Coordinates of C-alpha atoms and ligand atoms in Angstrom, one line a residue:
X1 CA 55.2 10.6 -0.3
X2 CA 54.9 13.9 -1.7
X3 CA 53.9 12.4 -5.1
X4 CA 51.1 10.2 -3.1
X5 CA 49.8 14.1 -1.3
X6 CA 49.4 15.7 -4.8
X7 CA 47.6 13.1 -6.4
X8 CA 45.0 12.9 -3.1
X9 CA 44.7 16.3 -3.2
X10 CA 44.1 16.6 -6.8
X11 CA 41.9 13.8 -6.8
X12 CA 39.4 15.5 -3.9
X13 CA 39.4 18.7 -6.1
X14 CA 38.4 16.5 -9.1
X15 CA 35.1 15.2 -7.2
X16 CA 34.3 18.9 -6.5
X17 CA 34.7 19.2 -9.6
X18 CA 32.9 16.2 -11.2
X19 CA 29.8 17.6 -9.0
X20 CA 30.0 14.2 -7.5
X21 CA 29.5 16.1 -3.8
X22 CA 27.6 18.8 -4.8
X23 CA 27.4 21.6 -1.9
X24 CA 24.2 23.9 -2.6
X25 CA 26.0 27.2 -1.5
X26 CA 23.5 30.4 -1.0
X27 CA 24.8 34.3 -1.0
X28 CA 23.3 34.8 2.6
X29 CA 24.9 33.2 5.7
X30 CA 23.3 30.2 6.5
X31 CA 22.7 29.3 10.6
X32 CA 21.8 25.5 10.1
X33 CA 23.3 23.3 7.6
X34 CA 22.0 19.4 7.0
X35 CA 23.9 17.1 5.6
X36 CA 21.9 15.0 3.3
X37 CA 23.0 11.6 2.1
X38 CA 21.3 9.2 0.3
X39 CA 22.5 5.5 0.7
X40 CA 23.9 3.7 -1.5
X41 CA 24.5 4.3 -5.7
X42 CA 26.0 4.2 -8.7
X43 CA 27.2 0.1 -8.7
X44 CA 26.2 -0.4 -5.2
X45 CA 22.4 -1.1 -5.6
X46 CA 21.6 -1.3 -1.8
X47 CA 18.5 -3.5 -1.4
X48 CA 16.6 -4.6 -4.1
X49 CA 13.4 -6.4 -5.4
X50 CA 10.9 -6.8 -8.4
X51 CA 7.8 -6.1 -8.4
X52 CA 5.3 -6.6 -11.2
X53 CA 3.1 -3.3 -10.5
X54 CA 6.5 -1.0 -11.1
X55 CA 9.1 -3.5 -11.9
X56 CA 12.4 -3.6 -10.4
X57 CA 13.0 -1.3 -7.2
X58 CA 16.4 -0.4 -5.9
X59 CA 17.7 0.7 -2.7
X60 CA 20.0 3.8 -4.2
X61 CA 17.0 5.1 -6.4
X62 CA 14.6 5.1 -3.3
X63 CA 17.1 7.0 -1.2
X64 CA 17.8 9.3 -3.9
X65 CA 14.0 10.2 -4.7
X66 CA 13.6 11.2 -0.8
X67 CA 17.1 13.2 -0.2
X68 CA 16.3 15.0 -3.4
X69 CA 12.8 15.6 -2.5
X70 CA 13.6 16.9 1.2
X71 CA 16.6 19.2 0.0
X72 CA 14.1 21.1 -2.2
X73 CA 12.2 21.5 1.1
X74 CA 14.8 22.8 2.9
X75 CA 16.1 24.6 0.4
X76 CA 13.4 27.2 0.8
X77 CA 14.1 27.8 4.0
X78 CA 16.6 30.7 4.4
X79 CA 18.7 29.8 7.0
X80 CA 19.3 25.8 6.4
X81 CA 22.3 25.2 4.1
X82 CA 21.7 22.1 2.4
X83 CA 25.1 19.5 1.8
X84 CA 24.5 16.3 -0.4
X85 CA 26.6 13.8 -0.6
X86 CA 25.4 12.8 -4.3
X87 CA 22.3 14.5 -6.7
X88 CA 23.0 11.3 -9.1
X89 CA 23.5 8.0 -9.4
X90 CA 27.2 8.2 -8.4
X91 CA 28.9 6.5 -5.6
X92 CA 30.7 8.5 -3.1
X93 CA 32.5 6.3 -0.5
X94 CA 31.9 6.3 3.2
X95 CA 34.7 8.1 4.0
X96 CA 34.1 10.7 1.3
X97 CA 30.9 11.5 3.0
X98 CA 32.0 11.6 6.7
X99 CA 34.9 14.2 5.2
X100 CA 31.8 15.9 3.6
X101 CA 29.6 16.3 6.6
X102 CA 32.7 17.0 9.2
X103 CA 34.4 19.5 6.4
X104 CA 30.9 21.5 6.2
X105 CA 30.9 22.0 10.0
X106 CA 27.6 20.4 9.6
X107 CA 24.4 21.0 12.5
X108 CA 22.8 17.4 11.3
X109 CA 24.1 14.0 9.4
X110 CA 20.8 12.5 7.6
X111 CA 21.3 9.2 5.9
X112 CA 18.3 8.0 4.0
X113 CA 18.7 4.1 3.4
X114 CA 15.7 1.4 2.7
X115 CA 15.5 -1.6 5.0
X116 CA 15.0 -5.3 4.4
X117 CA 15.6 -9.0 5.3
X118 CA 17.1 -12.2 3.9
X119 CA 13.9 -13.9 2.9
X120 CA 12.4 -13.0 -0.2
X121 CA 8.9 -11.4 1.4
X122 CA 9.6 -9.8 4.2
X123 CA 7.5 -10.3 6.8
X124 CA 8.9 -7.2 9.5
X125 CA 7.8 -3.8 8.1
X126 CA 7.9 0.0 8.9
X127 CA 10.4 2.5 9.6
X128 CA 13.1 2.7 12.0
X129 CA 16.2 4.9 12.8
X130 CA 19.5 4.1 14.3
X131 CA 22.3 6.7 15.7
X132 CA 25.4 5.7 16.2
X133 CA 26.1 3.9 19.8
X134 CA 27.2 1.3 21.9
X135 CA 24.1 -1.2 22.6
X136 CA 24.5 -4.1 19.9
X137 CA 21.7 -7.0 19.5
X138 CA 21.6 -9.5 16.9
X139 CA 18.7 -8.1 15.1
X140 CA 20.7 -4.6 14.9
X141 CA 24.1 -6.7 14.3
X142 CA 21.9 -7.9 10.6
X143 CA 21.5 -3.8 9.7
X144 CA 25.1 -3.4 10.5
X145 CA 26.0 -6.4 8.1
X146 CA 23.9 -5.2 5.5
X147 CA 24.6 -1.5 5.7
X148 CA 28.4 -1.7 6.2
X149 CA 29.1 -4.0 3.1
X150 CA 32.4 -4.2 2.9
X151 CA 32.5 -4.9 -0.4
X152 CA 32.2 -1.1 -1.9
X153 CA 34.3 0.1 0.1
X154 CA 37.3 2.0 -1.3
X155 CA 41.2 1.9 -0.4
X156 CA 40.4 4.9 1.8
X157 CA 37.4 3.3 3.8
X158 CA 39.0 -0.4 4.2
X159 CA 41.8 1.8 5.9
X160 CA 39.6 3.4 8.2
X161 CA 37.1 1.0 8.5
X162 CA 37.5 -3.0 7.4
X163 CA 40.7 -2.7 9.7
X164 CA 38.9 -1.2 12.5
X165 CA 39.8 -2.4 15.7
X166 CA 37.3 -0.9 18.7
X167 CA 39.9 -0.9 21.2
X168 CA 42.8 1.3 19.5
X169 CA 42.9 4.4 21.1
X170 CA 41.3 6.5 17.8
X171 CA 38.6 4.5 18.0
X172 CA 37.6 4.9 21.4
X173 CA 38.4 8.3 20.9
X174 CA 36.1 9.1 18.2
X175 CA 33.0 6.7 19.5
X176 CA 33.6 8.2 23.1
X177 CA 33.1 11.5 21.3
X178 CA 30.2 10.3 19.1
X179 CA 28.6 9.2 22.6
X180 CA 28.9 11.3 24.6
X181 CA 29.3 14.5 22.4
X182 CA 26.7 14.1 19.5
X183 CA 23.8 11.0 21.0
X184 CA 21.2 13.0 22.7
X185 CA 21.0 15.3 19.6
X186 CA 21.1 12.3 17.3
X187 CA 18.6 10.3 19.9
X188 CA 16.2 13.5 20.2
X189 CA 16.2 14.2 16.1
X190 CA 15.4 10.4 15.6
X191 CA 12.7 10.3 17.9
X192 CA 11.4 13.4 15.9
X193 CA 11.8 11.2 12.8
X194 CA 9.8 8.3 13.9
X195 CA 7.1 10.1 15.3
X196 CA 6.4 11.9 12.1
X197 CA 5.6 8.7 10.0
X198 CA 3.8 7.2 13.0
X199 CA 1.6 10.3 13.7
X200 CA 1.5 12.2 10.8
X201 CA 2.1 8.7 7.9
X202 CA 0.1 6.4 9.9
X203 CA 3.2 4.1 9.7
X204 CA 4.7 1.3 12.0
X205 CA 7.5 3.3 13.5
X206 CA 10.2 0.0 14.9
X207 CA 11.7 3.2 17.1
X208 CA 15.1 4.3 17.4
X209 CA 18.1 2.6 17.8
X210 CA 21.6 2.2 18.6
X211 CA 24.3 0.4 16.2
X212 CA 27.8 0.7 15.5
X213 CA 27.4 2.0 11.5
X214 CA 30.5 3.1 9.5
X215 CA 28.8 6.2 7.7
X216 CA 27.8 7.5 11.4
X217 CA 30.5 6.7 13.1
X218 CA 33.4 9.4 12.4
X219 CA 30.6 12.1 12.3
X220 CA 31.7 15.1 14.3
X221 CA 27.5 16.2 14.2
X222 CA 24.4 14.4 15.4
X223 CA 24.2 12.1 12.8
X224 CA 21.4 9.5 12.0
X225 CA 20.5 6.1 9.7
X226 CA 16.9 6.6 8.4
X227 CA 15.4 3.4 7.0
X228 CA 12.5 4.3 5.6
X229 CA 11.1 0.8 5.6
X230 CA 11.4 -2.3 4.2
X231 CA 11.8 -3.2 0.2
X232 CA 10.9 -6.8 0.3
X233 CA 7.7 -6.1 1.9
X234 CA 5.1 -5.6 -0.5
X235 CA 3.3 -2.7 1.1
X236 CA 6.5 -0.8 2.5
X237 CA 8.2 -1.7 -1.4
X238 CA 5.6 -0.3 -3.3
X239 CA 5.4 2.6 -0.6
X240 CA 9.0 3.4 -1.2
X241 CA 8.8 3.1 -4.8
X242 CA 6.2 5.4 -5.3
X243 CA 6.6 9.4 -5.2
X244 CA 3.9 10.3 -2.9
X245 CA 5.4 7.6 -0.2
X246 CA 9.0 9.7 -0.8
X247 CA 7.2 12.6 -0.7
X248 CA 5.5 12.0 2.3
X249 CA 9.3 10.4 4.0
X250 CA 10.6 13.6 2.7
X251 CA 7.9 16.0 4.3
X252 CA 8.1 13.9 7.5
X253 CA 11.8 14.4 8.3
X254 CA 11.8 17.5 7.1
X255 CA 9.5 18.3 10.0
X256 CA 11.3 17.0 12.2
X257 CA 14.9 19.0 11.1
X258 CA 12.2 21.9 11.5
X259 CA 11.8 20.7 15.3
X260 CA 14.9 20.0 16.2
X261 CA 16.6 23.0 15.1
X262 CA 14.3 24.8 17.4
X263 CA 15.2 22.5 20.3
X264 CA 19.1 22.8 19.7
X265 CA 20.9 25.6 20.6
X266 CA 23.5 26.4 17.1
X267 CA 26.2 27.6 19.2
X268 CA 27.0 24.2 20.9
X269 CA 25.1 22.0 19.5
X270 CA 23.5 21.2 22.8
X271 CA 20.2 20.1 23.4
X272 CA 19.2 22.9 25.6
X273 CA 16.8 22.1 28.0
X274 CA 15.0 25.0 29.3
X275 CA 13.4 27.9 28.1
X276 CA 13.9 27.3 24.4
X277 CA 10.7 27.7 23.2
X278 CA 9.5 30.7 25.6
X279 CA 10.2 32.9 22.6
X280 CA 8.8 30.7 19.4
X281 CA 5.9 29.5 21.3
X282 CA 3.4 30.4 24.1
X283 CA 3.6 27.2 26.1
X284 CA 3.4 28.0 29.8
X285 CA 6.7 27.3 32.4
X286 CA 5.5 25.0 34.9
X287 CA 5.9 25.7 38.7
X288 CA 8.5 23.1 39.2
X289 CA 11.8 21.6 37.4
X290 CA 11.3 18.5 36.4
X291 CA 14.4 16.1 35.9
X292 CA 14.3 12.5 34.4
X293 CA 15.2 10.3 37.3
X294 CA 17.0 7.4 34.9
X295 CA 17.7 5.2 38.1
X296 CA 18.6 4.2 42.0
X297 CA 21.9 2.8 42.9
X298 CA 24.2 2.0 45.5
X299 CA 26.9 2.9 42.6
X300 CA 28.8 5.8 42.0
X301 CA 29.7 6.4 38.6
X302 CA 31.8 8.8 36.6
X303 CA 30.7 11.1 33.8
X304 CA 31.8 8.9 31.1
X305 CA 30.3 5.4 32.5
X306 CA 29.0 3.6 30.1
X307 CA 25.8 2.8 32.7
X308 CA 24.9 6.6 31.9
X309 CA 24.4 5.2 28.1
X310 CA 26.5 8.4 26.5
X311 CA 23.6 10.8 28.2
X312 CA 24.5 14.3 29.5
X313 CA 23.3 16.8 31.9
X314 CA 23.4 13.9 34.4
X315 CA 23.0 14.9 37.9
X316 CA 23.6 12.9 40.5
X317 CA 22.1 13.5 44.0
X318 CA 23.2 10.9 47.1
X319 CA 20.3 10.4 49.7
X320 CA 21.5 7.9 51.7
X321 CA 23.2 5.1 50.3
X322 CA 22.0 5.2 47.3
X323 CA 22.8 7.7 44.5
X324 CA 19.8 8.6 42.3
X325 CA 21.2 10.3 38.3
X326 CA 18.7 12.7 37.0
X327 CA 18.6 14.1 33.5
X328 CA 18.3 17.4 32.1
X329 CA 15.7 20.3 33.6
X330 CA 13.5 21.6 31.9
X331 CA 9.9 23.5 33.3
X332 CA 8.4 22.7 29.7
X333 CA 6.2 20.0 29.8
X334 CA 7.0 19.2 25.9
X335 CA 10.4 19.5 26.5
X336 CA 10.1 17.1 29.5
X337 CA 8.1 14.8 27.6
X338 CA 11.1 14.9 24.9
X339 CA 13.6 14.2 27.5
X340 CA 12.0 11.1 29.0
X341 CA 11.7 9.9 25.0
X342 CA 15.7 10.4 24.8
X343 CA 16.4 8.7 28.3
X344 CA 13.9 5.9 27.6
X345 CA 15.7 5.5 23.9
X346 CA 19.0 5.4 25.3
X347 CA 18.0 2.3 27.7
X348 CA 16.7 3.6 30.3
X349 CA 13.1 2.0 30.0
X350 CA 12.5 3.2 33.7
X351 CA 12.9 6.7 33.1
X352 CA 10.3 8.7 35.2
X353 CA 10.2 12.4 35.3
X354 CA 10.2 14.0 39.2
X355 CA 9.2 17.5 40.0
X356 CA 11.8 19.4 41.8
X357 CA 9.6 22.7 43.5
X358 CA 12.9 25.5 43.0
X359 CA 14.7 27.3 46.0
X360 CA 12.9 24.4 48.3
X361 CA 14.3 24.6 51.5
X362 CA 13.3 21.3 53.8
X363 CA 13.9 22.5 57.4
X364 CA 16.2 19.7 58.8
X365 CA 18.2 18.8 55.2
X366 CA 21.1 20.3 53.7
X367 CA 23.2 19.5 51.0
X368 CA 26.9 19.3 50.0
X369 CA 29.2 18.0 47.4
X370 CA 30.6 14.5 47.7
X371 CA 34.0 15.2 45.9
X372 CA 35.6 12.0 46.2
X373 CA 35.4 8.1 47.6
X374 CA 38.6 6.3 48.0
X375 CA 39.9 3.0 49.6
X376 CA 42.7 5.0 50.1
X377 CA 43.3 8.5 52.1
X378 CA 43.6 11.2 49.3
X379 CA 47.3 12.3 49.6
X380 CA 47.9 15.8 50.7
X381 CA 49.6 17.3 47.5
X382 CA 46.4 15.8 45.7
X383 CA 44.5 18.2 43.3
X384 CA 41.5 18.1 45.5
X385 CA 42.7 19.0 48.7
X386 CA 44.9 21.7 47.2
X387 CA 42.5 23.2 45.5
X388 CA 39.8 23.3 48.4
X389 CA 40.1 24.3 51.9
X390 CA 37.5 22.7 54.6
X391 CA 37.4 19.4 53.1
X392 CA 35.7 16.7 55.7
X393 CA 36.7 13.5 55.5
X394 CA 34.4 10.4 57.1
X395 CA 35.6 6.8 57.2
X396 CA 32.7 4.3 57.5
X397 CA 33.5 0.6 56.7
X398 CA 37.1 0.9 55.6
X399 CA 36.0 3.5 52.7
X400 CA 36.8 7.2 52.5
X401 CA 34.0 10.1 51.6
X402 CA 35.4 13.5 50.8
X403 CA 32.7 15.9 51.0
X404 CA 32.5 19.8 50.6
X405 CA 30.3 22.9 51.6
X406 CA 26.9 23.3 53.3
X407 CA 24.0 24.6 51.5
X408 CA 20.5 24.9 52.5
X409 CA 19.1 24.5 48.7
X410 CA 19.7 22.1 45.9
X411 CA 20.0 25.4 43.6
X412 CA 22.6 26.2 45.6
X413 CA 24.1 22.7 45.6
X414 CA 24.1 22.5 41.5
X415 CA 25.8 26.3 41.3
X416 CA 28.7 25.1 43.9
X417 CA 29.1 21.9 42.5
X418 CA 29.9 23.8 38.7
X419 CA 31.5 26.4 40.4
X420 CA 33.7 23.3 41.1
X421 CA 34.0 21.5 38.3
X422 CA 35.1 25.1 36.7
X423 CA 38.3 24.6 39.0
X424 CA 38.4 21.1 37.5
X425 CA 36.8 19.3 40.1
X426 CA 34.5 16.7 38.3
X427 CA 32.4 13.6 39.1
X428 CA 31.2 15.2 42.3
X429 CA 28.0 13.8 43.5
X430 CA 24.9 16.6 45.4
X431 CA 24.3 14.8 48.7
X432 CA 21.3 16.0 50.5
X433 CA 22.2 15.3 54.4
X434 CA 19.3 15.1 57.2
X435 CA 20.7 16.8 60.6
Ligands
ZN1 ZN1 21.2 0.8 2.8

């Protein structure tokens, strides 16, 4: 055993010091540091084709020619500490550069990788991005295939990966955590992504999507899957192959780490919603809040359901029967606009934003916290009724609804229902009431 540690340890300091995972360190502090990883290399070629103008393109050189090309644009700016995961044509396994990216406490997971299809001319082209998540479709399922090859993997990656099982508890751990934790950040820098070769490249952007991908999926960041487009198409190939296409790939995410740095907040790595750009820019608040209203249902669900897609900053409001979930706040029209991109992304195609006019108070409505609905009576030495005093409880067709305060605003409603969660009261639901 002991024998096994040494030579794993002294076998990660010999690729730090190979250079094989070169970390670009800088005498100032950095605030923001990208983790740049370009797909593929060394014997794994990634996609491949010839073409007579420029003769044989590969996968691993594309992706190298843009990581290389963004890092020296980053690397001018003071505060972003740039990672790579390879500056040659070296190999690093998948699990190498996951420890890379999660050792480097990194703000950002950027892997560049070139798309393309069985046939020999493809006839799909253009750019798309995927973060890590749950929705699989076949299409996706062929970019999984492709990207996951399990054929370079090393001892280390079969370990974690070839023998991964989605239902073992680790698992579900770390995509639960990937989900929830790290999606809208990945889902919001993605979008960032494809808008820049749409608008500023005059590319096909194929959007952003969700796939299960090893290199994404232990990431303890946002993390994204660029592919930059596809190398058996003849005008994508040639655009990949040349430097002013990874130039311009380069200069377009690079933008968009530029954007999304703004719209993050470092200290948590959450998306943060309102206000952020007050001080870097001189858009106007608007009058109201607006939330994104993702949908209508009779259902009540947790924090964690898998109907909320991994989104959060959901709040749920009951009117009547039906419980309405509405995403982030934000009086910033272009951060509202962003938010109804991230819910839309995630699935919910419906997303519409609603304007909320603050401190509202409707003569004839109030609200309160629906803490709890049970078949069952909640037993008396349960956590809930413990912890609060004045707790009504209703019965109306053999179910149970435990609700919780009167408040005349749905300000009010949102501060009592984190003052509750605070005493570890979660998955309450805002209902507004009509007297
Ligand atoms: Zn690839």
């Amino acid at each position: 055993m002991k024998m096994n540690n040494r030579s794993l340890n002294l076998k990660k300091y010999f690729f730090l010091l190979t250079g094989l995972l070169f970390i670009s360190l800088s005498a100032q502090r950095k605030t923001f540091t990208v983790v740049l990883d370009a797909g593929h290399g060394g014997s794994d070629m990634g996609a491949n084709r010839y073409y007579p103008e420029v003769g044989q393109v590969n996968e691993k050189d594309v992706t190298l020619g843009v990581v290389l090309k963004l890092g020296k644009l980053l690397e001018r700016e003071r505060d972003i500490q740039v990672v790579y995961t390879r500056t040659t044509d070296t190999y690093p396994s998948l699990t190498e550069r996951t420890n890379l990216a999660n050792r480097s406490k990194a703000d950002l997971f950027i892997s560049v990788h070139c798309n393309s299809t069985p046939q020999r001319i493809a006839t799909a082209y253009g750019s798309e991005t995927y973060v890590q998540g749950p929705n699989q479709n076949e299409a996706n399922l062929e970019v999984a295939k492709r990207e996951n090859s399990v054929i370079y993997l090393d001892k280390e990656d079969r370990q974690n990966f070839a023998s991964y099982d989605p239902n073992s508890p680790e698992s579900f751990i770390a995509l639960k955590l990937q989900q929830s934790k790290y999606l809208e950040g990945s889902l919001l820098f993605g979008s960032m992504v494809e808008q820049n070769f749409e608008k500023k490249d005059g590319r096909y952007s194929r959007g952003v999507k969700q796939q299960n991908l090893h290199v994404l999926r232990l990431n303890a960041m946002p993390s994204v899957l660029i592919e930059t487009g596809f190398i058996n198409h003849p005008d994508d190939g040639l655009y990949l192959a040349s430097s002013s296409g990874q130039q311009a790939i380069a200069e377009s995410i690079y933008n968009a780490i530029l954007s999304y740095r703004k719209a993050v907040n470092r200290n948590n790595n959450n998306v943060v919603s309102k206000d952020y750009t007050t001080t870097s820019s001189r858009e106007t608040p608007i009058k109201n809040d607006m939330r994104i209203l993702l949908m209508s249902t009779p259902s009540r669900y947790a924090e964690n359901d898998p109907a909320l897609r991994g989104l959060n900053y959901i709040l749920p409001i009951k009117e009547g029967l039906i419980y309405k979930y509405y995403y982030a706040t934000t009086n910033l029209t272009s951060v509202k606009d962003n938010n109804i991109k991230t819910a839309k992304d995630a699935g919910f195609l419906n997303a519409v934003a609603i304007g909320f006019i603050p401190n509202l108070i409707i003569p004839g409505v109030y609200y309160r916290i629906e803490l709890a609905v049970t078949k069952d009576k909640l037993d008396k030495s349960s956590y809930i009724l413990q912890a609060l005093k004045d707790v009504k409880r209703n019965k109306r067709k053999g179910i149970f609804y435990y609700t919780y305060g009167k408040v005349n605003t749905l300000e009010a409603a949102v501060q009592l229902r984190k003052a509750l969660e605070e005493k570890g009261i979660r998955n309450t639901v805002i209902e507004k009431v009509k007297e």
